[in-house]
Amino acid sequence: MKSKEHFQFSNGVVLYPIFFVLLIWVVFWVEIRFGIDFTKFGIYPQTITGLRGIFFSPFIHSGISHLYHNTIPLFVLTAALFYFYKPIAWKVILYGILVSGLITWSIGRPSYHIGASGLIYVLVSFTFFKGILAKYYRLIALSLLIVFLYGSMIWYVFPIVDGVSWEGHTAGLITGFLFALIFKKEIAKPKKYAWEEETFNEADDPFLKHFDEHGNFIEFPETNMEVDTPTEPLEENRPTIHYTFKPNKDTE
C-alpha cells in the first residue's frame, strides 16, 4: 500500500461520518414520529433471532440522551478513520460491527443490547493501538489525542453502571485491538528523503576500485593524472588511504 493514500483530505472524510450520524438520527426520528420501538431488533445474546441485532443494533438508541452521547464521538472517530486510514476505513467499520456484535451476542446478558457505542469502542481501540504499533509520529499523536478525549471510556468496559452494555463495550475494545494487529501491514510509513535511501557502495567508487584489498595501486585508466605512491608500506586493513597527485607533464 502506498503511503500517499493516507493523510489525504477528501469529501468522504466529512460526508461519510455525516451520513452515518444522520442515519441513526433518522432511525430515532422514525421511532418517535410513528411510535415504533425498535429495541427488539437489538442484540439478544444466545438466541437465533438475537443475531439480527448484530446488524441493526448500532442504529437503535434508547433515548435522546443515549443518541446524543454517541453522536459526537462517532462523527469524530469516523472522520479520523477516513482521514488517517482511508484504504481500510470501510473494513474497520463493517467488520467492526460484525465482530463486536458476535462477541456481544456470545458473552452478553439476556437483554437487548442496542446503540452505536460498541462501534465507538472499536474505533477508539483501533485508533489507539494502531498508532502505537505504527511508530509514526502523526499516528502516535492521534493515539494520544484519543486518550485525552476518550480515555475515561475505559471504565465502561466493566459492569459499574446498571443498564449499560459493558459487554458491548468490551467486545468493541477487543475487536479494535485485534484489527490493529490484523491490519498491521496496512499502515502509513514515514516519508523517506533521497539522502536517507542512498547507500554507499564501495565497488562503484571511481577512485577506490583501482586499488586492491591491501591498498596497492592497480590502474588508473583514462586520466591525465599520475600517482605518487606513499614511501611507507601500507598496513593491512588500513582504514584510510592517502595519495598525492601531480599533473601529468603532457597537460602542463
Short mmCIF file of N, CA and C in Angstrom, two decimals, residues 81 85 88 91-93 95-96 99 121-135 139 143 171-189:
data_model
loop_
_atom_site.label_atom_id
_atom_site.label_comp_id
_atom_site.label_asym_id
_atom_site.label_seq_id
_atom_site.Cartn_x
_atom_site.Cartn_y
_atom_site.Cartn_z
N LEU A 81 -10.84 8.18 11.12
CA LEU A 81 -10.57 6.90 10.46
C LEU A 81 -10.44 7.09 8.96
N TYR A 85 -6.77 6.50 7.82
CA TYR A 85 -6.74 5.10 7.38
C TYR A 85 -7.76 4.86 6.26
N ILE A 88 -8.54 1.35 4.50
CA ILE A 88 -9.14 0.25 5.26
C ILE A 88 -10.30 0.73 6.13
N LYS A 91 -13.50 -1.37 5.93
CA LYS A 91 -13.27 -2.69 6.52
C LYS A 91 -13.38 -2.62 8.04
N VAL A 92 -12.78 -1.60 8.61
CA VAL A 92 -12.81 -1.46 10.07
C VAL A 92 -14.24 -1.25 10.56
N ILE A 93 -15.00 -0.44 9.84
CA ILE A 93 -16.37 -0.15 10.27
C ILE A 93 -17.28 -1.38 10.12
N TYR A 95 -16.56 -4.69 9.36
CA TYR A 95 -16.11 -5.85 10.11
C TYR A 95 -16.17 -5.60 11.61
N GLY A 96 -15.98 -4.33 12.00
CA GLY A 96 -16.07 -3.99 13.42
C GLY A 96 -17.47 -4.21 13.96
N VAL A 99 -17.94 -8.23 13.99
CA VAL A 99 -17.17 -8.98 15.00
C VAL A 99 -17.56 -8.59 16.42
N TYR A 121 -16.30 2.00 20.54
CA TYR A 121 -15.18 1.37 21.23
C TYR A 121 -14.25 0.66 20.25
N VAL A 122 -14.79 0.14 19.18
CA VAL A 122 -13.94 -0.44 18.13
C VAL A 122 -13.01 0.63 17.57
N LEU A 123 -13.57 1.79 17.26
CA LEU A 123 -12.79 2.87 16.66
C LEU A 123 -11.76 3.45 17.63
N VAL A 124 -12.16 3.61 18.89
CA VAL A 124 -11.23 4.11 19.90
C VAL A 124 -10.06 3.15 20.07
N SER A 125 -10.38 1.88 20.23
CA SER A 125 -9.35 0.86 20.45
C SER A 125 -8.45 0.73 19.23
N PHE A 126 -9.04 0.66 18.05
CA PHE A 126 -8.25 0.51 16.82
C PHE A 126 -7.32 1.70 16.62
N THR A 127 -7.85 2.90 16.75
CA THR A 127 -7.06 4.10 16.51
C THR A 127 -5.90 4.21 17.51
N PHE A 128 -6.17 3.88 18.75
CA PHE A 128 -5.12 3.97 19.77
C PHE A 128 -4.01 2.95 19.52
N PHE A 129 -4.37 1.68 19.42
CA PHE A 129 -3.36 0.64 19.28
C PHE A 129 -2.67 0.70 17.92
N LYS A 130 -3.39 1.13 16.91
CA LYS A 130 -2.80 1.23 15.58
C LYS A 130 -1.70 2.29 15.56
N GLY A 131 -1.96 3.42 16.20
CA GLY A 131 -0.97 4.48 16.25
C GLY A 131 0.29 4.06 16.98
N ILE A 132 0.12 3.28 18.06
CA ILE A 132 1.28 2.81 18.81
C ILE A 132 2.09 1.82 17.98
N LEU A 133 1.41 0.91 17.31
CA LEU A 133 2.10 -0.10 16.50
C LEU A 133 2.77 0.51 15.28
N ALA A 134 2.18 1.58 14.75
CA ALA A 134 2.73 2.21 13.54
C ALA A 134 4.07 2.87 13.80
N LYS A 135 4.29 3.38 15.02
CA LYS A 135 5.53 4.08 15.36
C LYS A 135 5.77 5.27 14.42
N LEU A 139 0.48 9.32 13.77
CA LEU A 139 -0.47 8.35 14.31
C LEU A 139 -0.33 8.22 15.82
N SER A 143 -3.17 8.89 18.62
CA SER A 143 -3.44 7.99 19.74
C SER A 143 -3.50 8.75 21.06
N ALA A 171 -16.52 -5.91 23.98
CA ALA A 171 -16.41 -6.53 22.65
C ALA A 171 -15.78 -5.57 21.66
N GLY A 172 -16.16 -4.30 21.71
CA GLY A 172 -15.57 -3.29 20.82
C GLY A 172 -14.11 -3.07 21.10
N LEU A 173 -13.73 -3.03 22.37
CA LEU A 173 -12.33 -2.85 22.74
C LEU A 173 -11.47 -3.99 22.22
N ILE A 174 -11.94 -5.22 22.41
CA ILE A 174 -11.21 -6.39 21.93
C ILE A 174 -11.10 -6.39 20.41
N THR A 175 -12.20 -6.07 19.75
CA THR A 175 -12.23 -6.07 18.29
C THR A 175 -11.26 -5.04 17.71
N GLY A 176 -11.25 -3.85 18.27
CA GLY A 176 -10.34 -2.82 17.78
C GLY A 176 -8.88 -3.21 17.94
N PHE A 177 -8.56 -3.83 19.06
CA PHE A 177 -7.18 -4.29 19.28
C PHE A 177 -6.79 -5.37 18.27
N LEU A 178 -7.71 -6.31 18.03
CA LEU A 178 -7.42 -7.37 17.05
C LEU A 178 -7.23 -6.79 15.66
N PHE A 179 -8.04 -5.81 15.30
CA PHE A 179 -7.92 -5.19 13.98
C PHE A 179 -6.58 -4.47 13.83
N ALA A 180 -6.11 -3.84 14.92
CA ALA A 180 -4.82 -3.16 14.87
C ALA A 180 -3.69 -4.14 14.59
N LEU A 181 -3.86 -5.38 15.05
CA LEU A 181 -2.86 -6.42 14.78
C LEU A 181 -3.03 -7.00 13.38
N ILE A 182 -4.28 -7.24 13.01
CA ILE A 182 -4.56 -7.86 11.71
C ILE A 182 -4.14 -6.95 10.56
N PHE A 183 -4.43 -5.66 10.69
CA PHE A 183 -4.08 -4.69 9.66
C PHE A 183 -2.73 -4.05 9.93
N LYS A 184 -1.82 -4.80 10.55
CA LYS A 184 -0.53 -4.25 10.96
C LYS A 184 0.27 -3.74 9.78
N LYS A 185 0.19 -4.41 8.63
CA LYS A 185 0.96 -4.00 7.45
C LYS A 185 0.31 -2.84 6.73
N GLU A 186 -0.96 -2.56 7.03
CA GLU A 186 -1.68 -1.51 6.32
C GLU A 186 -1.52 -0.19 7.05
N ILE A 187 -0.28 0.26 7.19
CA ILE A 187 -0.03 1.49 7.90
C ILE A 187 0.73 2.45 7.00
N ALA A 188 0.57 3.73 7.29
CA ALA A 188 1.32 4.73 6.54
C ALA A 188 2.73 4.77 7.07
N LYS A 189 3.69 4.74 6.18
CA LYS A 189 5.07 4.74 6.58
C LYS A 189 5.62 6.15 6.48
#
